[in-house]
Each structure stands twice: as structure tokens, then as C-alpha cells.
Coordinates of C-alpha atoms and ligand atoms in Angstrom, one line a residue:
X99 CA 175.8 170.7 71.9
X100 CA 174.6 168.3 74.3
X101 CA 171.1 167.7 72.6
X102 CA 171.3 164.1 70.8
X103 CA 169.4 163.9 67.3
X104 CA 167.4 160.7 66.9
X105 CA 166.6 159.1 63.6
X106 CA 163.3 161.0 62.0
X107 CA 159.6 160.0 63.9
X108 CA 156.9 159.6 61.1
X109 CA 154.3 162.4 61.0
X110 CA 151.2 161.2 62.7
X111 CA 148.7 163.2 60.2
X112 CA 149.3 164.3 56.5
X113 CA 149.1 167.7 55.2
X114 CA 145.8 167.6 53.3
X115 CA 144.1 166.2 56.3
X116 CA 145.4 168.7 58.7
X117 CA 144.4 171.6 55.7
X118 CA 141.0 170.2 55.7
X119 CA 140.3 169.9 59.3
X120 CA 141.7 173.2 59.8
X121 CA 139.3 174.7 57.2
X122 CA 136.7 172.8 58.3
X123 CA 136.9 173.6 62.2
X124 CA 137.6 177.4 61.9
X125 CA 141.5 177.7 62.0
X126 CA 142.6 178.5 59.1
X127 CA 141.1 179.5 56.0
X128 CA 143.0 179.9 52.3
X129 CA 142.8 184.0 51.5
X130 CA 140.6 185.2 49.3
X131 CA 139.1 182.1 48.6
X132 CA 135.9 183.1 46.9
X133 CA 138.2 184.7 44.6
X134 CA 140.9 182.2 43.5
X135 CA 142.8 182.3 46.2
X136 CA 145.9 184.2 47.0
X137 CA 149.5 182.8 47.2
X138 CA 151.2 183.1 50.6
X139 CA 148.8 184.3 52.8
X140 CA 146.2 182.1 54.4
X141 CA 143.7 183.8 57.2
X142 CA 142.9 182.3 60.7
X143 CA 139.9 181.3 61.5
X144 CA 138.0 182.3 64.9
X145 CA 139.7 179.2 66.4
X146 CA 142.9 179.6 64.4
X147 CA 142.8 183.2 66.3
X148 CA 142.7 181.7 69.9
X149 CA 145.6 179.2 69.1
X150 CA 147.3 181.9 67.5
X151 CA 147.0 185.0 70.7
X152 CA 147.4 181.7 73.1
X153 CA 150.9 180.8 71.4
X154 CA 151.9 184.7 71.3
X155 CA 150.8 184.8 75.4
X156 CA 152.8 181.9 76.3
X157 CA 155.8 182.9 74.5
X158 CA 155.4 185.9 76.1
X159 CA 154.9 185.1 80.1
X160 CA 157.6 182.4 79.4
X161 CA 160.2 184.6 77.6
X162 CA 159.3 188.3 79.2
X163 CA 156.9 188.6 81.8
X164 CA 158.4 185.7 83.7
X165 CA 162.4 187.0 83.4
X166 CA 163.5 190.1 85.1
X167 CA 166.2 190.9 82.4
X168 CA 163.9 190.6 79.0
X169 CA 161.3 193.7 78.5
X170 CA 159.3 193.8 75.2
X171 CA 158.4 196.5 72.1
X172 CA 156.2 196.9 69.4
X173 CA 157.5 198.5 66.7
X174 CA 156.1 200.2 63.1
X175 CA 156.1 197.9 60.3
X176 CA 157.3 200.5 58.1
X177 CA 160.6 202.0 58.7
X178 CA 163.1 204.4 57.3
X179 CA 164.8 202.9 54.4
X180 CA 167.7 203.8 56.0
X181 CA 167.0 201.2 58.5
X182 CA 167.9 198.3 55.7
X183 CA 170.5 200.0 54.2
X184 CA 172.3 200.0 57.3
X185 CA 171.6 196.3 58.1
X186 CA 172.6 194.8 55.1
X187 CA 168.8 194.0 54.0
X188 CA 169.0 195.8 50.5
X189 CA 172.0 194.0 49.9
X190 CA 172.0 190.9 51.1
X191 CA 168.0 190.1 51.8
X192 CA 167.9 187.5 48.9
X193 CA 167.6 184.0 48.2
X194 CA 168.8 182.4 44.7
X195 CA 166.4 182.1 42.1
X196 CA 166.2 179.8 39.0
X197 CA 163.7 179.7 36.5
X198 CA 163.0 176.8 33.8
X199 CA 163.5 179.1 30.9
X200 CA 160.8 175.9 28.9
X201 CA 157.8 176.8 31.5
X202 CA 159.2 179.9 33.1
X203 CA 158.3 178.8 36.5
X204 CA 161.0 180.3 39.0
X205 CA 162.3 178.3 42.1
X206 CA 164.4 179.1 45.1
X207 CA 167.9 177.1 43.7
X208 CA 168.8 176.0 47.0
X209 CA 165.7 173.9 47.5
X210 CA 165.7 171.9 44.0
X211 CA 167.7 169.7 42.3
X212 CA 169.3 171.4 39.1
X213 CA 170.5 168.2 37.8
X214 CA 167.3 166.7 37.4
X215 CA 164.4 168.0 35.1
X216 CA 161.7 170.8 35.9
X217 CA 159.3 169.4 38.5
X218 CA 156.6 171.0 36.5
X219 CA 157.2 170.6 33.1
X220 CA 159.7 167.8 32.9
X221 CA 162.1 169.6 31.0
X222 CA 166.1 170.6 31.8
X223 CA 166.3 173.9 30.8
X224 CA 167.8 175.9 33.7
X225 CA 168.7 179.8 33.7
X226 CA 171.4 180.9 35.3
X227 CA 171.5 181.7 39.3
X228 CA 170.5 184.8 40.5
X229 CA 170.1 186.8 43.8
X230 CA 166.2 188.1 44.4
X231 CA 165.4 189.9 47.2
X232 CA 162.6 188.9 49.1
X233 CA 161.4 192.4 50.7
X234 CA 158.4 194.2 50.4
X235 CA 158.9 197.9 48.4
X236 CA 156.1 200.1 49.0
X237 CA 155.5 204.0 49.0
X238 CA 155.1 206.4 51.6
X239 CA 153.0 209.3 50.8
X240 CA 150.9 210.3 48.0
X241 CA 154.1 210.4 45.5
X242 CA 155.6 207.0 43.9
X243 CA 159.3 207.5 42.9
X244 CA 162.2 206.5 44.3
X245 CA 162.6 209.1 47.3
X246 CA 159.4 207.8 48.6
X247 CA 160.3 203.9 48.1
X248 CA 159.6 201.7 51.9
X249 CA 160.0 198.3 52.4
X250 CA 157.6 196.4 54.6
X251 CA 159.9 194.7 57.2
X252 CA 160.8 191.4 56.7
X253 CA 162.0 190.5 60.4
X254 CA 160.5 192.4 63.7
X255 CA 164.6 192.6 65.1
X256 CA 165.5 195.5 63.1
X257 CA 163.8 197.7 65.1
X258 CA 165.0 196.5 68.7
X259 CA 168.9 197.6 67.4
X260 CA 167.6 201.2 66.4
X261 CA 166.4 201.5 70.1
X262 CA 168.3 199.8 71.5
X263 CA 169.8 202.6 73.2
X264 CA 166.5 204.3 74.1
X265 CA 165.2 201.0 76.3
X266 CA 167.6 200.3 77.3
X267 CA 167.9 203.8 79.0
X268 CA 164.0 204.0 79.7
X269 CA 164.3 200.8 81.5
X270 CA 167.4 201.2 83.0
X271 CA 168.7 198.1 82.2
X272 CA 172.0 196.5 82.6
X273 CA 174.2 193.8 80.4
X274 CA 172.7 190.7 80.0
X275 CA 169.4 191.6 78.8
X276 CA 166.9 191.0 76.3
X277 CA 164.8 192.6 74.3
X278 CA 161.2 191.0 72.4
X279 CA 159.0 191.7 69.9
X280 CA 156.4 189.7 68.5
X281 CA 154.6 191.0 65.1
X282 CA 153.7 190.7 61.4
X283 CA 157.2 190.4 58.7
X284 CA 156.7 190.3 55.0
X285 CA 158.7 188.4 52.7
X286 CA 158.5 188.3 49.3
X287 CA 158.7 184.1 48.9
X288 CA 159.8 183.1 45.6
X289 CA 158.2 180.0 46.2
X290 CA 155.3 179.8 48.9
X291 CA 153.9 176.3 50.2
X292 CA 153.2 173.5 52.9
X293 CA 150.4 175.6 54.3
X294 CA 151.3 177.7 57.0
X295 CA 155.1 177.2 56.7
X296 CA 156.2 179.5 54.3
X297 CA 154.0 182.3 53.9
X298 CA 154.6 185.9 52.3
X299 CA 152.7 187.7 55.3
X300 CA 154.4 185.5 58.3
X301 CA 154.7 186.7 62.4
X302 CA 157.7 186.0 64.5
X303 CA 158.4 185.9 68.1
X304 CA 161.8 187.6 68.1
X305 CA 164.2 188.1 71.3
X306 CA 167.6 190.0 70.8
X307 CA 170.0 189.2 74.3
X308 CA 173.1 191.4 74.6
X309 CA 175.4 190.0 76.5
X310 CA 179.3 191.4 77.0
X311 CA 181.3 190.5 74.1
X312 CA 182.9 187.2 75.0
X313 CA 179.2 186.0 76.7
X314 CA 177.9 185.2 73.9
X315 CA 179.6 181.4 72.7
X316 CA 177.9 180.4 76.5
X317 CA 174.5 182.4 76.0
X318 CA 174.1 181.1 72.6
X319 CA 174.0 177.2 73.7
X320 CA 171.4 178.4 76.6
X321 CA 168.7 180.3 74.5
X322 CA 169.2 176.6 72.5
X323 CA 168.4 174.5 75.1
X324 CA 165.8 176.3 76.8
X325 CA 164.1 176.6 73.6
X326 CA 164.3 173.2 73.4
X327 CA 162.6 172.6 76.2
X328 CA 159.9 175.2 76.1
X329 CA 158.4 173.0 72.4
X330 CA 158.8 170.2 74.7
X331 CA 157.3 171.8 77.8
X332 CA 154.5 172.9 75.3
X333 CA 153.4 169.4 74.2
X334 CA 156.2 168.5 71.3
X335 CA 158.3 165.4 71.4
X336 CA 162.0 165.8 71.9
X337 CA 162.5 163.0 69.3
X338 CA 160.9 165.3 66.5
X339 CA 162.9 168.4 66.7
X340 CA 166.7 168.5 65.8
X341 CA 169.8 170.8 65.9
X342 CA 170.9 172.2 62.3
X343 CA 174.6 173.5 62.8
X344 CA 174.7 176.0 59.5
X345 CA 178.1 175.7 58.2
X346 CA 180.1 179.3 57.3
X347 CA 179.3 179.3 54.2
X348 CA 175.6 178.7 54.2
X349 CA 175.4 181.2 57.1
X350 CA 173.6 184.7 56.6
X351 CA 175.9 187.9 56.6
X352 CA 175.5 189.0 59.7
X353 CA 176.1 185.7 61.8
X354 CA 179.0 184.2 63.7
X355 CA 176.7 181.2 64.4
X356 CA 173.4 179.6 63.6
X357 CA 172.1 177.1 64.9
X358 CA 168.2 176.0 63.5
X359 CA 165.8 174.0 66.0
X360 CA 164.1 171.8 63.0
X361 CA 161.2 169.7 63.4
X362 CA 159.8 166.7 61.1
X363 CA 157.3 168.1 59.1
X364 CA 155.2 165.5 56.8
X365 CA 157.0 167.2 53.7
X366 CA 160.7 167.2 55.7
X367 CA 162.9 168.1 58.1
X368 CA 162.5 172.0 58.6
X369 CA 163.7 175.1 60.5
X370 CA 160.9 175.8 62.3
X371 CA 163.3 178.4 65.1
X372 CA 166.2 180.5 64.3
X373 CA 169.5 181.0 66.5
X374 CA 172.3 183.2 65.1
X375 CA 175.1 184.7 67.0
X376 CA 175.0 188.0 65.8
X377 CA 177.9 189.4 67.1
X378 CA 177.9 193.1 67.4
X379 CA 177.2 193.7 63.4
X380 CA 174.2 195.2 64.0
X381 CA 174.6 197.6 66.6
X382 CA 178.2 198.5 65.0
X383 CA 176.2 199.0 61.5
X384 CA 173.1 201.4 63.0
X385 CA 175.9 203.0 64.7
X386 CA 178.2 203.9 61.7
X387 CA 175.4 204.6 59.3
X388 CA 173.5 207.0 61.8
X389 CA 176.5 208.7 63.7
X390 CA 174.1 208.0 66.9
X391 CA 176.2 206.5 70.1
X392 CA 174.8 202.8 70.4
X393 CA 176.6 201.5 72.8
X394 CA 176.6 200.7 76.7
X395 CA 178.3 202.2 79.4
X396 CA 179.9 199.6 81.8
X397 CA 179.5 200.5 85.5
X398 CA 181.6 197.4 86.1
X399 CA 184.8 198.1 83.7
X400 CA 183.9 201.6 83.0
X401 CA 184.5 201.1 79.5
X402 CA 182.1 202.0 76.3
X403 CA 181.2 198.3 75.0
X404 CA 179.3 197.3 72.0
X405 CA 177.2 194.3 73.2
X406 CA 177.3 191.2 71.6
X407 CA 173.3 189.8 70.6
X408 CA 171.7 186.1 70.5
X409 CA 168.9 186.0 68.6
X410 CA 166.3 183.3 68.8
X411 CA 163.7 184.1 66.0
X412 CA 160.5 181.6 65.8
X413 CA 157.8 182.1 63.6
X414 CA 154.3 182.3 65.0
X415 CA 153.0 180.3 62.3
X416 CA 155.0 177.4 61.9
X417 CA 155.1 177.0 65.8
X418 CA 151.1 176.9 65.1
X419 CA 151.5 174.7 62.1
X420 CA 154.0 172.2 64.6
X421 CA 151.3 172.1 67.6
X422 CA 148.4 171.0 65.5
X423 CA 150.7 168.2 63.8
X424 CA 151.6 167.2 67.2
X425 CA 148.3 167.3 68.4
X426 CA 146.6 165.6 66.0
X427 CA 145.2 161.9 66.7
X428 CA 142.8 159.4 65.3
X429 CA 141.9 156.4 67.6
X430 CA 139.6 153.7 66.3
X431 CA 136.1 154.0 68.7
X432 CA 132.6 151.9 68.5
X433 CA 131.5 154.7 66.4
X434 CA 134.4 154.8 63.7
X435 CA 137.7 157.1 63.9
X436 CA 137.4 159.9 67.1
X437 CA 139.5 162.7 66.0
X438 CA 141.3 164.5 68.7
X439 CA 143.7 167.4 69.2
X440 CA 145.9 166.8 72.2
X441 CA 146.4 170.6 72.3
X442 CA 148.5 171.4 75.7
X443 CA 145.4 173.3 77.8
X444 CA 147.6 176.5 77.5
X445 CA 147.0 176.9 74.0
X446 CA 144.0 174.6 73.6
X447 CA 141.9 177.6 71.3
X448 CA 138.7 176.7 74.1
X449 CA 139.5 175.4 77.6
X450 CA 135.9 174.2 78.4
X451 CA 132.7 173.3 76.9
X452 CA 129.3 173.5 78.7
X453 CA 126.6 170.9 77.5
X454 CA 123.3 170.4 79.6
X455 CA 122.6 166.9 79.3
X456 CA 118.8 167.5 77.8
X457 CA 117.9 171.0 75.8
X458 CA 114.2 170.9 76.7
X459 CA 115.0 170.7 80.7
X460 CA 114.3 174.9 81.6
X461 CA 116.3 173.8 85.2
X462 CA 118.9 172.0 83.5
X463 CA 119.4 174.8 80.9
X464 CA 119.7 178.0 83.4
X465 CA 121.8 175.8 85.4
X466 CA 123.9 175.3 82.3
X467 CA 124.0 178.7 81.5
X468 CA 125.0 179.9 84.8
X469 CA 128.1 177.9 84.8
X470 CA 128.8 179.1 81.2
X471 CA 128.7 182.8 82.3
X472 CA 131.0 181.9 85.8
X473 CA 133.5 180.0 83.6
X474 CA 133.5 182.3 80.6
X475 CA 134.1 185.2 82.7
X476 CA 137.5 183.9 83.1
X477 CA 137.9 181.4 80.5
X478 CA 137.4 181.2 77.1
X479 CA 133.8 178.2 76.8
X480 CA 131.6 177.1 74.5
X481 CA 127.9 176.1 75.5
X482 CA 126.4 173.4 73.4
X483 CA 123.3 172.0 73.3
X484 CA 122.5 170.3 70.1
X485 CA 122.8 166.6 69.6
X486 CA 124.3 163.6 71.8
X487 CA 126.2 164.2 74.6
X488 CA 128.7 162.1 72.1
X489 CA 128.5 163.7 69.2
X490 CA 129.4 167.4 71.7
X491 CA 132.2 165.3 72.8
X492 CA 133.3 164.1 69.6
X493 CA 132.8 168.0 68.6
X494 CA 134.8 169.3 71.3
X495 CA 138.0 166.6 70.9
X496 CA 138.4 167.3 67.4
X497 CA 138.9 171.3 68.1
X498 CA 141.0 170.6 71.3
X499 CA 138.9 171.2 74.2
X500 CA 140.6 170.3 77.3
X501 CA 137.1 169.7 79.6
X502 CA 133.7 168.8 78.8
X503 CA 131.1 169.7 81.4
X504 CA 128.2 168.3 81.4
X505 CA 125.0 169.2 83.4
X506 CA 121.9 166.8 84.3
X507 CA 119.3 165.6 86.4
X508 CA 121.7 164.9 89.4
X509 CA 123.1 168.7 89.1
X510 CA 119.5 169.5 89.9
X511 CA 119.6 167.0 93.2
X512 CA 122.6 167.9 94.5
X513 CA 124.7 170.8 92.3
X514 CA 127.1 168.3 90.9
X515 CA 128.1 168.5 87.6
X516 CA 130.7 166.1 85.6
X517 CA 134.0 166.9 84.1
X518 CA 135.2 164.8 81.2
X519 CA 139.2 165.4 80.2
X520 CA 139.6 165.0 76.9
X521 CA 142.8 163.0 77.0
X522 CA 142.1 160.6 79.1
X523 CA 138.2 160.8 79.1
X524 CA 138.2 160.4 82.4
X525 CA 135.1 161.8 83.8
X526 CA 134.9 163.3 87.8
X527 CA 131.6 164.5 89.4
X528 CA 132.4 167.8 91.0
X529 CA 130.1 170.3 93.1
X530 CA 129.7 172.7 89.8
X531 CA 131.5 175.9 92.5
X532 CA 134.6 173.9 92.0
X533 CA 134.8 173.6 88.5
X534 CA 136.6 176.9 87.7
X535 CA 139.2 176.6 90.9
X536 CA 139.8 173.1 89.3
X537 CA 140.3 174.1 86.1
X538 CA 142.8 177.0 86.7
X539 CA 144.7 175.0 88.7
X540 CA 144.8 172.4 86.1
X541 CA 145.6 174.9 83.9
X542 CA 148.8 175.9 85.8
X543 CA 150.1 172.5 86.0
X544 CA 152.5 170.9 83.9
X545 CA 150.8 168.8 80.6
X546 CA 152.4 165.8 78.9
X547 CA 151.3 165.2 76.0
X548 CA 149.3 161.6 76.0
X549 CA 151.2 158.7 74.7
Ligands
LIG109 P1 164.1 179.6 55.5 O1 165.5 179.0 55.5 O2 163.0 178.5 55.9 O3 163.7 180.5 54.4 P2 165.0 181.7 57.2 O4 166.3 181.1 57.6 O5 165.0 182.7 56.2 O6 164.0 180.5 56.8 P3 164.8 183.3 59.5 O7 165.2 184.5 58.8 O8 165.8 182.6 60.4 O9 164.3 182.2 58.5 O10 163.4 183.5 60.3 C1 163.2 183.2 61.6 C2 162.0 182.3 61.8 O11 160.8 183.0 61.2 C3 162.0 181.0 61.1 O12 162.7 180.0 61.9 C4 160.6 180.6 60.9 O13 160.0 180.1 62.0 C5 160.0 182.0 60.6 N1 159.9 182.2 59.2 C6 160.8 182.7 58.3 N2 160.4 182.8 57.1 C7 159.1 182.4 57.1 C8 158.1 182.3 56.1 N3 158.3 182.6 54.8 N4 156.8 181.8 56.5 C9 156.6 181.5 57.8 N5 157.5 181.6 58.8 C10 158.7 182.0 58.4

């Protein structure tokens, strides 16, 4: 591939400061807190739920909405059984597990060191290697044996190979073309950790492309680099995400090729967006196990051809995790440390604030409010009132908030209000009609990320 890899950036913002600012601003919250806790699952916060839908809508208007050959569906979470028989999940969905037979904690063997001692207890006393697998069993119905056993999926593709057929017959569509899903997986982690980066209960933003068999070498470097460029587009720097070229060995059973997108998280180098060739193993497996014709009619070489698929996979939560790293800044000010998120205004969890300059004004305050209800009719806004016009500003940078407007005794003169950008902290007086025109447009335009 043509993409160079640089030498590792340092993380601008540790873990435990991101954790506590994300608690602490509404993004994300540890589950079932009051409670202990609970491993592998973390809940998002009413902020953590705007980043969240605004990452989903971007990846969406950029990857289907915006391409005539990709169309999207939203499949069940539960499934036939059948479905991972014939994929190769009940087989092959494991990961190697070791446990210190001294403590009896278990760990995923390919992400410790067994020559060196339990990181918990200190000891060297390893069990042999075996193969877990990570999905989710559940029963269906009001009977529990082993006719009623489902498993929770533990990837959204699944379901785009098992109907295939039927969009691609509903939409009429013709090789190359893509199909995307974007929903909740399950996997049973042996070990969970690093926040939101390996969870239990996880999302993914999942494309299958067919393409004709002998497309997909070509296709496959494409989805890589336009991936690439969409973290970049979206605010990351090119310096912090790398190619991972799996060898064979390491690669999963159903790929000719993978090919992570890693990014340097505080605790490592990471995959933080899958790429695997996947051949035509899936549609050739749903085809034998189910006896159901899977594959596409050529109008071009009238032939029967089972298409070959790409698959970029990314995972909702670790793009999330990646944006607020990136965002994340502390610059020294008169006052102490201001505390920004340069979120891109895309994703930014609230595109504008409101704050009258003065609470008590009546004037200034339905002036305020009027311009809250024009912008939030279209965009999601905060109105804020309390305390400094700093301390709202301060408020507003450390939650991402692209624009600040503020109204005072001038708005009342001559119905100008000003616009503070949080990046640059520039501030423009505008006629207060223009603000939402201006905004929208800005919103449209391309965002780099502040040096
Ligand atoms: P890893 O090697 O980190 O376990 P994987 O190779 O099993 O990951 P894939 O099956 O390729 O991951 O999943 C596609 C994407 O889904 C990943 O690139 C990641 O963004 C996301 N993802 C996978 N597992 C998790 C998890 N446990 N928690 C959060 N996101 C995940």
C-alpha cells in the first residue's frame, strides 16, 4: 500500500483524564455504577448519545446516502443458529485463553507475555492454551435446552450474506455494490478494558462490497485508503493511524486478506477498523448449508457468479473513543488550564450555545430565547445563562461546542449578536438572522483540526 507509517505521535490526554471528563461532562458513564459496576459495558451519557448518533449519521451520508451503489439494512440481533453454524462462528469464534492456575485469573494468550509472571499475582503458573468462544448463548422461548439455544450476534455482517440475495433483488442492484449495517454485536471478551475499546456490548459500522471475483485485490486497497481519509477528513491526524498487514497465519478463517487501520491509543497501537478480503466464503457457506441460490446473475457474461466481498468493519465505540483523544486539548490561559474538545462541528455532541450577556435583562433574555428556538429548530443548542460569559465559554469548550452566541445590549440597538468559534476564539458580530445560514454553511465546509 501506498500509505507510509510514521514513527508513533504521543497521546495528547491520558486515559483516566479522558474517563473522568467523560463522566463528568455526560458522555459516558460506567454501568451500573450504583451497583459495583458491570464489566464491559459502559452507558453513554446525553452528550455521549449526540457524539454517538452524529458518528453513526456521518458514516452513513458518507458511506450510503452519498454513493449510488451502497444501500443499508437493519437486521435482528438474534438469528437462527443456523446462521453461525454455517459461517464458521461456532467453530471458529474464539480467541485463546490462559489462566494463572495460582490466582485463577484468565487472559486472552495472545495479548500477554507467558514467559514472564502473572501480572496480577506475580506468579508463573500458566495452564495450558485453550480456544473460548466469545459469543453470546441465549434461549428463545419459554423452554431452556439445547433446541432452543441463540447466540446474540457478535458482528452485524452475518446477516447482509443471508439476504444478500433478497436486496439485492429488491433494489435491483448490479456488481459492484455494497451493502451497510450499523448496530449493536455482543462479544463475550475474556478480558474487557481501556474504556470504550473493548467492550462486551460493542456497535459496528459494517459495509460488505461484492465485487466480481478477480475485483477484489483492487477494491480492497480502495475501501483502505478512503477510509483513511474519511478519520482524516473527520478531524484525525494521518501520523496517528497505521496499516497492520495480518500475516496468514494470524488471519481469521474466513479471510484472504486483512488489513487493520490502527491508531495510537495512550495504552498502544490498536485496531481501531477492520479490512478482510473475504473472498466468496461466506456467500458459498450460506449457500451450501441452506440449499438457497446465492448467487448473481451476470447480464454482462451471462454467467451464475458468486461475488467476491470487502469488508470494512469499524466499531462505533472505538471511533468515539479515537475522536475525543484527538479532540482533547489543554492550553494554559490567565485563569489556569482551558480544556477544549476540538470536536470536528459534524460530530461536535452541540453545534451552538446561546448565552444572553446579563440574566436579569427581560429584552436581552426573549431576544436570547428567540434565537435559541430559530437555531434549535434546526440544530441541536444549549441556552445558558448562569455565570460569566467565561465561565459559559469555558463550559461550552470543554464539551465541544463549535459556536458561542452571545446576546447583549448592542443586540437590543441594532439586532447584532456575536459569534465566538471555539477553535480559534475568534469572535464576529453578525445581524442574529444570519446566524443559522452561517452556521450551516459552516457546517458543510471542510474542518481541519487546529494545530
Ligand atoms: P481485536 O483483535 O481487537 O479483538 P477483532 O479483530 O476481533 O478485534 P473485528 O472482528 O475485526 O475485531 O471487528 C471489527 C471492528 O469492531 C474492530 O475494528 C473494532 O473497531 C470493533 N470491535 C471489535 N471488537 C470490539 C470490542 N470488544 N469492543 C469494541 N469494539 C470492538
Amino acid at each position: 500500500m501506498a500509505v507510509a507509517n510514521k514513527a508513533p505521535t504521543a497521546p495528547t490526554v491520558s486515559m483516566d483524564k479522558l474517563v473522568s471528563l467523560c463522566k463528568r461532562r455526560g458522555f459516558v458513564f460506567p454501568s451500573s455504577e450504583i451497583y459495583g459496576g458491570f464489566n464491559g459495558v459502559w452507558d453513554y451519557g446525553p452528550l455521549g448519545t449526540e457524539l454517538r448518533a452524529n458518528v453513526k449519521a456521518a458514516w452513513w451520508k458518507d458511506f450510503v446516502h452519498s454513493r449510488e451503489d451502497i444501500v443499508g439494512l437493519d437486521s435482528g440481533i438474534l438469528a437462527s443458529p443456523r446462521v453461525w453454524e454455517a459461517s464458521g462462528h461456532l467453530q471458529n469464534f474464539t480467541d485463546p485463553m490462559v489462566e494463572c492456575k495460582n490466582c485463577k485469573h484468565r487472559f486472552r494468550a495472545d495479548h500477554i507475555d507467558l514467559d514472564k509472571n502473572c501480572p496480577v499475582c506475580g506468579k508463573k503458573d500458566w495452564s495450558d492454551i485453550r480456544q473460548f468462544n466469545t459469543m453470546f448463548k441465549t434461549f428463545v422461548g419459554p423452554v431452556e435446552d439445547d433446541a432452543s439455544v441463540a447466540y446474540l450476534r457478535p458482528e452485524t455482517c452475518q446477516a447482509i450474506f443471508v439476504n444478500f440475495r433478497l436486496v439485492q433483488q429488491a433494489m435491483r442492484k448490479k456488481l459492484p455494490f455494497g451493502i451497510a449495517q450499523i448496530g449493536k454485536a455482543f462479544r463475550n471478551e475474556i478480558t474487557t478494558g481501556n474504556f470504550i475499546f473493548r467492550l462486551r456490548e460493542l456497535e459496528q459500522m459494517e459495509l460488505e462490497y461484492f465485487v466480481r471475483p478477480g475485483e477484489d485485490e483492487r477494491t480492497f486497497d480502495e475501501w483502505l485508503l478512503r477510509d483513511v481519509e474519511w478519520l482524516t477528513r473527520l478531524g484525525v491526524r494521518r501520523e496517528m493511524l497505521h496499516l497492520y498487514e495480518h500475516p496468514a497465519e494470524k488471519r481469521s478463517h474466513y479471510s484472504k486478506r486483512t488489513v487493520d487501520i490502527e491508531y495510537d491509543f495512550p495504552f498502544g497501537r490498536s485496531e481501531l477498523w477492520g479490512h478482510a478480503n473475504r473472498g466468496d466464503f461466506d456467500l458459498t457457506q450460506h449457500k451450501n448449508a441452506s440449499g438457497e441460490e446465492l448467487e448473481y446473475f451476470d447480464d454482462e457474461s451471462k454467467e451464475h457468479v458468486v461475488p467476491y466481498v470487502i469488508e470494512p468493519s469499524l466499531g462505533v465505540d472505538r471511533t468515539m473513543l479515537v475522536l475525543l483523544l484527538e479532540a482533547f486539548d489543554e492550553q494554559p490561559d490567565k485563569d489556569g488550564i482551558r480544556t477544549v474538545l476540538h470536536f470536528h462541528p459534524r460530530v461536535a455532541p452541540i453545534k451552538v450555545a446561546v448565552l444572553p450577556l446579563v440574566k436579569k435583562d427581560e429584552g436581552l433574555v426573549s431576544k436570547a430565547r428567540a434565537l435559541f428556538d430559530e437555531l434549535r429548530s434546526e440544530l441541536t443548542a444549549q441556552y445558558d445563562e448562569t455565570s460569566t460569559v467565561g465561565r459559559r465559554y469555558r463550559r461550552q469548550d470543554e464539551i465541544g461546542t463549535p459556536w458561542c452566541v452571545t446576546v447583549d445590549g448592542q443586540t437590543l440597538e441594532d439586532g447584532t449578536v456575536t459569534v465566538r468559534d471555539r477553535d480559534s476564539m475568534e469572535q464576529v458580530r453578525l445581524p442574529s438572522a444570519e446566524v443559522l445560514p452561517v452556521l450551516q454553511r459552516r457546517l458543510r465546509q471542510p474542518w481541519s483540526r487546529p494545530e
